[in-house]
Short mmCIF file of C-alpha atoms and ligand atoms in Angstrom, two decimals:
data_model
loop_
_atom_site.label_atom_id
_atom_site.label_comp_id
_atom_site.label_asym_id
_atom_site.label_seq_id
_atom_site.Cartn_x
_atom_site.Cartn_y
_atom_site.Cartn_z
CA MET A 1 -31.08 -41.99 48.65
CA LYS A 2 -30.71 -45.43 50.19
CA GLU A 3 -28.81 -48.10 48.30
CA ASP A 4 -31.72 -50.56 48.32
CA LYS A 5 -33.89 -48.12 46.41
CA ILE A 6 -31.53 -48.15 43.41
CA PHE A 7 -32.49 -51.18 41.36
CA HIS A 8 -30.03 -50.49 38.57
CA PRO A 9 -27.37 -53.22 38.95
CA ARG A 10 -24.66 -51.17 37.23
CA ALA A 11 -25.35 -48.19 39.47
CA ASN A 12 -24.99 -50.36 42.55
CA LYS A 13 -21.71 -51.76 41.26
CA TYR A 14 -19.99 -48.55 40.14
CA LEU A 15 -21.70 -45.55 41.74
CA ARG A 16 -22.03 -43.92 45.13
CA THR A 17 -25.76 -44.33 44.92
CA GLU A 18 -26.37 -42.09 47.92
CA MET A 19 -25.38 -39.23 45.56
CA LEU A 20 -28.28 -39.96 43.17
CA PRO A 21 -30.29 -38.47 41.56
CA THR A 22 -27.56 -36.63 39.66
CA ALA A 23 -27.06 -32.87 39.93
CA PHE A 24 -27.72 -32.47 36.18
CA CYS A 25 -30.69 -30.52 34.81
CA PRO A 26 -33.56 -32.62 33.39
CA GLY A 27 -32.69 -33.98 29.94
CA CYS A 28 -28.96 -33.12 30.20
CA GLY A 29 -26.67 -35.22 28.00
CA CYS A 30 -24.14 -35.60 30.83
CA GLY A 31 -26.46 -38.19 32.38
CA THR A 32 -26.59 -40.21 29.18
CA VAL A 33 -22.79 -40.19 28.97
CA LEU A 34 -22.66 -41.42 32.58
CA ASN A 35 -25.21 -44.13 31.77
CA GLY A 36 -23.33 -45.31 28.66
CA PHE A 37 -20.02 -45.22 30.43
CA LEU A 38 -21.35 -47.51 33.19
CA GLN A 39 -22.52 -49.92 30.51
CA ALA A 40 -19.07 -49.83 28.85
CA LEU A 41 -17.28 -50.54 32.15
CA ASP A 42 -19.67 -53.30 33.07
CA GLU A 43 -19.34 -55.12 29.73
CA LEU A 44 -15.55 -54.92 30.02
CA LYS A 45 -15.85 -56.27 33.59
CA LEU A 46 -13.52 -53.60 34.89
CA ASP A 47 -12.98 -53.45 38.61
CA PRO A 48 -13.50 -49.93 40.03
CA LYS A 49 -10.28 -50.45 42.02
CA GLU A 50 -8.26 -50.45 38.77
CA LEU A 51 -9.61 -47.06 37.70
CA VAL A 52 -8.51 -43.49 38.36
CA PHE A 53 -10.89 -40.78 37.19
CA VAL A 54 -9.56 -37.32 36.52
CA THR A 55 -11.87 -34.42 35.85
CA GLY A 56 -11.76 -30.64 35.52
CA ILE A 57 -14.40 -27.97 36.15
CA GLY A 58 -17.78 -27.85 34.45
CA CYS A 59 -21.03 -29.81 34.43
CA SER A 60 -19.40 -32.62 32.39
CA SER A 61 -16.69 -32.90 35.02
CA TRP A 62 -19.42 -34.03 37.39
CA ILE A 63 -19.89 -37.24 35.41
CA PRO A 64 -17.15 -39.18 37.22
CA SER A 65 -17.05 -37.06 40.35
CA PRO A 66 -18.63 -37.49 42.87
CA TYR A 67 -20.61 -40.44 41.47
CA PHE A 68 -18.00 -43.12 40.71
CA LYS A 69 -16.63 -45.41 43.37
CA GLY A 70 -13.12 -45.38 41.85
CA ASP A 71 -10.34 -43.02 42.92
CA THR A 72 -11.19 -39.57 41.63
CA LEU A 73 -9.20 -36.38 41.16
CA HIS A 74 -11.46 -33.38 40.64
CA THR A 75 -8.83 -30.90 39.45
CA THR A 76 -8.79 -27.33 38.13
CA HIS A 77 -10.39 -26.01 34.96
CA GLY A 78 -8.49 -27.16 31.86
CA ARG A 79 -5.93 -29.27 33.69
CA PRO A 80 -7.32 -32.82 34.00
CA ILE A 81 -5.06 -34.17 31.22
CA ALA A 82 -1.99 -32.67 32.91
CA PHE A 83 -2.93 -34.32 36.23
CA ALA A 84 -3.78 -37.57 34.42
CA THR A 85 -0.34 -37.57 32.78
CA GLY A 86 1.30 -37.44 36.20
CA VAL A 87 -0.91 -40.23 37.54
CA LYS A 88 -0.22 -42.49 34.57
CA VAL A 89 3.55 -42.00 34.68
CA MET A 90 3.69 -42.97 38.35
CA LYS A 91 0.91 -45.62 38.29
CA PRO A 92 1.20 -47.25 34.86
CA ASP A 93 -0.93 -50.25 35.90
CA MET A 94 -4.00 -48.13 36.63
CA LYS A 95 -6.54 -47.22 33.96
CA VAL A 96 -6.56 -43.45 33.87
CA ILE A 97 -9.75 -41.90 32.55
CA VAL A 98 -10.48 -38.22 31.94
CA ILE A 99 -14.08 -37.06 31.51
CA ALA A 100 -14.67 -33.32 31.06
CA GLY A 101 -16.29 -30.70 28.87
CA ASP A 102 -15.44 -29.00 25.60
CA GLY A 103 -14.51 -25.75 27.35
CA ASP A 104 -12.23 -27.63 29.69
CA ILE A 105 -10.57 -30.05 27.27
CA ALA A 106 -10.55 -28.11 23.98
CA GLY A 107 -10.67 -24.53 25.30
CA ILE A 108 -8.50 -23.67 28.30
CA GLY A 109 -6.92 -27.15 28.25
CA GLY A 110 -6.44 -27.36 24.48
CA ASN A 111 -2.65 -27.40 24.55
CA HIS A 112 -2.57 -30.20 27.13
CA LEU A 113 -4.87 -32.16 24.83
CA ILE A 114 -2.71 -31.72 21.72
CA HIS A 115 0.53 -32.62 23.45
CA ALA A 116 -0.86 -35.58 25.38
CA ALA A 117 -2.12 -36.92 22.03
CA ARG A 118 1.30 -36.26 20.46
CA ARG A 119 3.06 -38.10 23.30
CA ASN A 120 0.49 -40.83 22.88
CA ILE A 121 0.30 -41.41 26.64
CA ASP A 122 -1.95 -44.31 27.62
CA ILE A 123 -4.96 -42.43 28.99
CA SER A 124 -8.56 -42.32 27.77
CA VAL A 125 -10.18 -38.92 27.35
CA PHE A 126 -13.93 -38.58 26.96
CA MET A 127 -14.80 -35.04 25.93
CA VAL A 128 -18.43 -34.15 26.48
CA ASN A 129 -19.11 -31.52 23.84
CA ASN A 130 -22.25 -29.52 24.56
CA TRP A 131 -21.05 -26.63 22.38
CA ASN A 132 -20.81 -24.18 25.29
CA TYR A 133 -19.69 -23.43 28.84
CA GLY A 134 -22.75 -24.99 30.42
CA MET A 135 -21.91 -24.62 34.10
CA THR A 136 -21.25 -20.89 33.98
CA GLY A 137 -24.50 -20.13 32.19
CA GLY A 138 -23.88 -20.61 28.48
CA GLN A 139 -20.88 -18.70 27.14
CA VAL A 140 -19.35 -19.38 23.71
CA SER A 141 -16.76 -22.16 23.61
CA PRO A 142 -14.26 -23.18 20.91
CA THR A 143 -16.74 -25.83 19.76
CA THR A 144 -19.81 -23.58 19.47
CA PRO A 145 -21.13 -23.79 15.89
CA PHE A 146 -20.64 -20.74 13.64
CA GLY A 147 -23.32 -18.07 13.91
CA VAL A 148 -24.95 -19.42 17.08
CA ARG A 149 -26.20 -17.05 19.77
CA THR A 150 -24.76 -17.66 23.23
CA GLY A 151 -24.50 -15.55 26.37
CA THR A 152 -21.26 -13.96 25.12
CA THR A 153 -22.20 -13.90 21.42
CA PRO A 154 -25.67 -12.35 21.56
CA TYR A 155 -25.55 -11.51 17.82
CA GLY A 156 -24.17 -14.90 16.79
CA SER A 157 -20.67 -16.34 17.02
CA ALA A 158 -18.21 -15.02 14.43
CA GLU A 159 -15.82 -17.91 15.04
CA HIS A 160 -15.73 -21.32 13.42
CA GLN A 161 -16.10 -24.52 15.38
CA LEU A 162 -12.96 -26.39 16.45
CA GLU A 163 -13.14 -30.00 15.30
CA ALA A 164 -11.46 -31.41 18.37
CA ALA A 165 -11.50 -35.07 17.35
CA GLU A 166 -9.83 -34.31 14.00
CA VAL A 167 -7.19 -32.20 15.78
CA VAL A 168 -6.44 -35.05 18.21
CA ALA A 169 -6.20 -37.54 15.34
CA ALA A 170 -3.73 -35.28 13.53
CA ALA A 171 -1.73 -34.78 16.75
CA GLY A 172 -0.94 -38.50 16.99
CA ALA A 173 -3.47 -40.32 19.20
CA ASN A 174 -3.83 -44.08 18.77
CA TYR A 175 -7.64 -44.01 18.85
CA VAL A 176 -10.16 -41.26 18.01
CA ALA A 177 -13.94 -41.47 17.67
CA ARG A 178 -16.92 -39.14 17.75
CA TRP A 179 -20.53 -40.01 18.58
CA THR A 180 -23.52 -38.24 20.05
CA THR A 181 -25.91 -38.98 22.92
CA TYR A 182 -28.44 -40.02 20.26
CA HIS A 183 -26.10 -42.86 19.20
CA VAL A 184 -25.95 -44.63 22.56
CA PHE A 185 -25.01 -48.12 21.36
CA PRO A 186 -22.08 -47.07 19.11
CA MET A 187 -21.05 -44.58 21.80
CA VAL A 188 -20.73 -47.42 24.33
CA LYS A 189 -18.76 -49.49 21.82
CA ALA A 190 -16.38 -46.59 21.13
CA MET A 191 -15.86 -46.09 24.88
CA GLN A 192 -14.92 -49.75 25.20
CA GLU A 193 -12.54 -49.59 22.26
CA ALA A 194 -10.93 -46.48 23.76
CA LEU A 195 -10.53 -48.17 27.15
CA ARG A 196 -8.87 -51.19 25.52
CA VAL A 197 -6.41 -49.26 23.36
CA LYS A 198 -2.82 -48.85 24.54
CA GLY A 199 -1.88 -45.24 23.89
CA PHE A 200 -3.88 -42.01 23.85
CA SER A 201 -7.56 -42.59 23.14
CA PHE A 202 -10.14 -39.87 22.63
CA VAL A 203 -13.90 -40.08 22.29
CA GLU A 204 -15.78 -36.86 21.62
CA ILE A 205 -19.41 -37.14 22.62
CA ILE A 206 -21.74 -34.45 21.33
CA ALA A 207 -24.17 -34.04 24.23
CA GLN A 208 -27.08 -31.72 24.84
CA CYS A 209 -27.22 -28.81 27.26
CA PRO A 210 -30.90 -27.91 27.05
CA VAL A 211 -30.59 -25.25 29.76
CA SER A 212 -27.57 -22.95 29.31
CA TYR A 213 -27.16 -23.52 25.56
CA GLY A 214 -30.78 -24.40 24.88
CA LYS A 215 -32.21 -21.17 26.27
CA MET A 216 -30.35 -19.07 23.64
CA VAL A 217 -31.34 -21.24 20.68
CA LYS A 218 -34.86 -22.03 21.89
CA MET A 219 -34.19 -25.73 22.32
CA ARG A 220 -35.26 -26.37 25.87
CA ARG A 221 -35.87 -30.11 25.75
CA GLY A 222 -33.17 -32.75 25.59
CA SER A 223 -35.05 -34.41 22.74
CA ASP A 224 -34.79 -31.26 20.56
CA PHE A 225 -31.04 -31.82 20.44
CA LEU A 226 -31.24 -35.57 19.98
CA LYS A 227 -33.45 -35.03 16.92
CA LEU A 228 -30.90 -32.55 15.55
CA TYR A 229 -28.04 -35.01 16.11
CA LYS A 230 -29.98 -37.71 14.31
CA GLU A 231 -30.67 -35.41 11.38
CA LYS A 232 -27.20 -33.82 11.07
CA SER A 233 -24.95 -36.84 11.65
CA VAL A 234 -22.94 -38.31 8.81
CA LYS A 235 -20.85 -41.48 9.15
CA VAL A 236 -17.17 -40.83 8.70
CA GLU A 237 -16.92 -43.23 5.73
CA LYS A 238 -19.53 -41.18 3.86
CA ALA A 239 -18.07 -37.87 5.04
CA ARG A 240 -14.75 -38.74 3.38
CA GLN A 241 -16.53 -38.59 0.01
CA MET A 242 -18.05 -35.17 0.75
CA SER A 243 -16.71 -31.64 0.22
CA ASP A 244 -16.11 -29.12 3.02
CA GLU A 245 -19.15 -27.16 1.81
CA GLU A 246 -21.35 -30.25 1.97
CA LEU A 247 -20.09 -31.00 5.47
CA GLU A 248 -20.89 -27.51 6.82
CA GLY A 249 -23.22 -27.93 9.81
CA LYS A 250 -22.92 -31.72 9.78
CA ILE A 251 -21.70 -33.90 12.65
CA VAL A 252 -19.18 -36.49 11.47
CA VAL A 253 -19.57 -39.63 13.59
CA GLY A 254 -17.66 -42.90 13.77
CA LYS A 255 -14.11 -44.08 14.30
CA LEU A 256 -11.89 -41.32 12.93
CA LYS A 257 -8.48 -42.84 13.60
CA GLU A 258 -6.81 -45.98 14.80
CA ARG A 259 -3.05 -46.48 14.74
CA LYS A 260 -0.39 -48.35 16.70
CA ARG A 261 2.28 -45.83 17.63
CA THR A 262 4.55 -46.57 20.61
CA GLU A 263 3.20 -45.35 23.92
CA PHE A 264 4.84 -42.66 26.07
CA VAL A 265 5.14 -44.26 29.52
CA SER A 266 6.51 -47.58 28.26
CA THR A 267 9.04 -45.69 26.11
CA LEU A 268 10.07 -43.65 29.16
CA ARG A 269 10.56 -46.87 31.16
CA GLN A 270 12.70 -48.38 28.37
CA ILE A 271 14.90 -45.29 28.27
CA ASN A 272 15.29 -45.43 32.06
CA GLU A 273 16.20 -49.09 31.88
CA ARG A 274 18.79 -48.51 29.15
CA PHE A 275 20.32 -45.69 31.19
CA ARG A 276 20.51 -47.90 34.27
CA GLN A 277 22.30 -50.63 32.33
CA GLU A 278 24.76 -48.15 30.82
CA LEU A 279 25.54 -46.84 34.31
CA ALA A 280 26.10 -50.38 35.60
CA ASN A 281 28.57 -51.22 32.79
CA MET B 1 -40.09 -56.09 32.27
CA ILE B 2 -39.86 -52.29 32.28
CA THR B 3 -39.12 -50.74 35.68
CA ILE B 4 -39.15 -46.98 36.14
CA ASN B 5 -37.51 -45.57 39.24
CA GLU B 6 -39.87 -42.82 40.28
CA GLU B 7 -37.40 -41.15 42.59
CA LEU B 8 -34.68 -40.81 39.97
CA CYS B 9 -36.79 -39.73 37.00
CA LYS B 10 -36.70 -36.04 36.04
CA GLY B 11 -39.51 -36.21 33.51
CA CYS B 12 -37.35 -35.22 30.53
CA GLU B 13 -39.41 -37.37 28.13
CA ILE B 14 -36.39 -38.65 26.19
CA CYS B 15 -37.62 -42.21 26.72
CA THR B 16 -41.13 -41.43 25.52
CA ASP B 17 -39.83 -39.48 22.49
CA PHE B 18 -37.37 -42.13 21.32
CA CYS B 19 -38.86 -45.54 22.12
CA PRO B 20 -39.10 -46.98 18.60
CA LYS B 21 -42.31 -48.87 19.47
CA LYS B 22 -44.06 -46.07 21.40
CA VAL B 23 -44.29 -48.33 24.44
CA LEU B 24 -43.74 -45.42 26.83
CA ALA B 25 -45.95 -42.36 27.18
CA SER B 26 -46.06 -39.35 29.50
CA SER B 27 -48.49 -39.76 32.37
CA ASN B 28 -50.22 -37.42 34.76
CA THR B 29 -48.44 -38.94 37.75
CA ILE B 30 -46.05 -36.55 39.46
CA ASN B 31 -43.15 -37.68 41.65
CA LYS B 32 -42.05 -36.07 44.93
CA LYS B 33 -39.91 -33.51 43.11
CA GLY B 34 -42.77 -32.51 40.82
CA TYR B 35 -41.67 -34.24 37.64
CA TYR B 36 -44.19 -35.95 35.36
CA LEU B 37 -43.35 -39.65 35.17
CA PRO B 38 -43.47 -41.78 32.04
CA ALA B 39 -45.63 -44.89 32.02
CA ALA B 40 -45.31 -48.11 30.04
CA THR B 41 -48.70 -47.97 28.33
CA HIS B 42 -48.01 -50.58 25.62
CA LYS B 43 -45.85 -53.14 27.41
CA ASP B 44 -46.83 -55.89 24.97
CA LYS B 45 -45.07 -54.01 22.13
CA CYS B 46 -41.71 -53.77 23.93
CA THR B 47 -38.91 -55.54 22.02
CA GLY B 48 -36.45 -55.26 24.90
CA CYS B 49 -34.07 -53.20 22.74
CA ARG B 50 -32.89 -51.22 25.82
CA LEU B 51 -32.69 -47.91 23.96
CA CYS B 52 -34.73 -46.20 26.69
CA GLU B 53 -32.56 -47.76 29.41
CA LEU B 54 -29.35 -46.42 27.87
CA MET B 55 -30.65 -43.02 26.75
CA CYS B 56 -32.16 -42.13 30.12
CA PRO B 57 -29.93 -39.48 31.72
CA GLU B 58 -30.97 -40.51 35.22
CA LEU B 59 -30.51 -44.31 35.19
CA ALA B 60 -34.22 -44.41 35.94
CA ILE B 61 -35.25 -47.20 33.54
CA LEU B 62 -34.30 -50.83 33.68
CA ILE B 63 -35.35 -53.44 31.11
CA SER B 64 -35.12 -56.97 32.49
CA LYS B 65 -36.33 -60.46 31.67
CA GLU B 66 -39.75 -61.23 33.19
C1 LIG C 301 -9.21 -21.09 35.55
C2 LIG C 301 -10.70 -20.98 35.51
N1 LIG C 301 -11.26 -20.20 34.56
C3 LIG C 301 -12.60 -20.10 34.48
C4 LIG C 301 -13.40 -20.78 35.35
C5 LIG C 301 -14.90 -20.66 35.27
N2 LIG C 301 -15.51 -21.81 34.66
C6 LIG C 301 -16.05 -22.80 35.39
S1 LIG C 301 -16.70 -24.02 34.45
C7 LIG C 301 -16.26 -23.21 33.03
C8 LIG C 301 -16.57 -23.75 31.68
C9 LIG C 301 -17.23 -25.05 31.65
O1 LIG C 301 -17.43 -25.45 30.31
P1 LIG C 301 -17.13 -26.93 29.89
O2 LIG C 301 -15.78 -27.34 30.25
O3 LIG C 301 -17.52 -27.04 28.44
O4 LIG C 301 -18.13 -27.78 30.79
P2 LIG C 301 -19.73 -27.84 30.77
O5 LIG C 301 -20.19 -27.11 31.98
O6 LIG C 301 -20.21 -27.23 29.50
O7 LIG C 301 -20.01 -29.30 30.83
C10 LIG C 301 -15.62 -22.01 33.31
C11 LIG C 301 -15.14 -21.07 32.26
C12 LIG C 301 -12.78 -21.59 36.32
N3 LIG C 301 -13.49 -22.33 37.18
N4 LIG C 301 -11.43 -21.67 36.38
S1 LIG C 302 -26.35 -26.39 32.56
FE1 LIG C 302 -26.43 -27.66 30.71
S2 LIG C 302 -24.66 -29.05 30.89
FE2 LIG C 302 -25.03 -28.18 32.93
S3 LIG C 302 -26.34 -29.69 33.95
FE3 LIG C 302 -27.69 -28.15 33.02
S4 LIG C 302 -28.20 -28.97 31.01
FE4 LIG C 302 -26.43 -30.12 31.75
S1 LIG C 303 -35.62 -40.65 30.09
FE1 LIG C 303 -35.39 -41.20 32.27
S2 LIG C 303 -35.49 -39.26 33.37
FE2 LIG C 303 -36.29 -38.87 31.31
S3 LIG C 303 -38.50 -39.18 31.53
FE3 LIG C 303 -37.66 -41.14 30.87
S4 LIG C 303 -37.30 -42.25 32.80
FE4 LIG C 303 -37.58 -40.10 33.34
S1 LIG C 304 -36.79 -51.53 25.55
FE1 LIG C 304 -37.01 -50.58 23.51
S2 LIG C 304 -39.09 -51.09 22.88
FE2 LIG C 304 -38.98 -51.49 25.08
S3 LIG C 304 -39.70 -49.59 26.04
FE3 LIG C 304 -37.49 -49.42 25.89
S4 LIG C 304 -37.10 -48.37 23.95
FE4 LIG C 304 -39.21 -49.10 23.92
MG1 LIG C 305 -19.33 -27.55 27.62
#
């Protein structure tokens, strides 16, 4: 598509518009995350030249790549946080942003996630949680709700859902939030807060996959999921007053954690500096 | 003003389902790819809230000042 046909000013500023329309299925939440993320960048007036996007494998990994004009590393499944760690250590002045799926970030890449949060390295991770492996046709993922039918759990999943945002908060990240693609305005605000924080920031975005996931649960329209998110969401402040039983099947949304622990790369630099001075003396 | 980019729209109907003022409705117009396009049937009721603009997965809606 020609540039002049795209009237969206944010798309012209941040995207390779010749790649549009997106490769996502109709009604896919990945597109809404892309849309909100553009809005967040634009309001923060971030220059694409200051950004490095790192992504893994999956539909959600197609949000930054190939659409964004910034430098992009499309890496292997589960490893974007590991690559992002390397980028940030060597290029501390760049904003390093990971966008990838639940299978990628919380499944195969789960240990990278926990330890990057524990190190509190200054990268922002946006995990697009569509409760399944969307790209490969709808297999169970660590975030699939209990009892749900997927391609690999045809009689319902026997496993409980991993609450990735809570895990990341416990592991030591400086900023953690969860929203859904129904909550676009707070989602944009959380993205901005995450981008501004020094230290590890994590935003989990519950997003619909009406095709791979939807076909097994008979929810084939994007709106079916958005209605569910609206109905099942509970603000974190209210959720803190509720029991585990009451929270079963609910989606806890809001800012889950904010703290000011020291950041990994700056600590590394200080140690290096101290070592250099000791050597000189 | 509500502008809908006919080439980008995939007819998912999220905008028509969630516009709080029911400004947008599905139409019988089909784009080149075969998707049914939404139409702004009640423009006068639009509050300019931009919910449709931000929810659209295809960056196909823009709300701007007249
Ligand atoms: C090492 C490795 N294992 C498995 C795969 C196959 N594979 C590709 S995408 C994917 C899962 C994608 O799920 P998720 O990360 O949640 O992204 P989504 O498509 O749902 O957005 C898998 C298992 C792979 N590409 N590489
Ligand atoms: S398979 Fe699911 S996640 Fe992937 S593009 Fe289609 S709707 Fe989106
Ligand atoms: S939300 Fe966007 S893609 Fe979906 S029908 Fe409306 S304009 Fe088209
Ligand atoms: S801006 Fe708000 S009121 Fe106007 S069409 Fe969009 S969703 Fe409806
Ligand atoms: Mg997924």
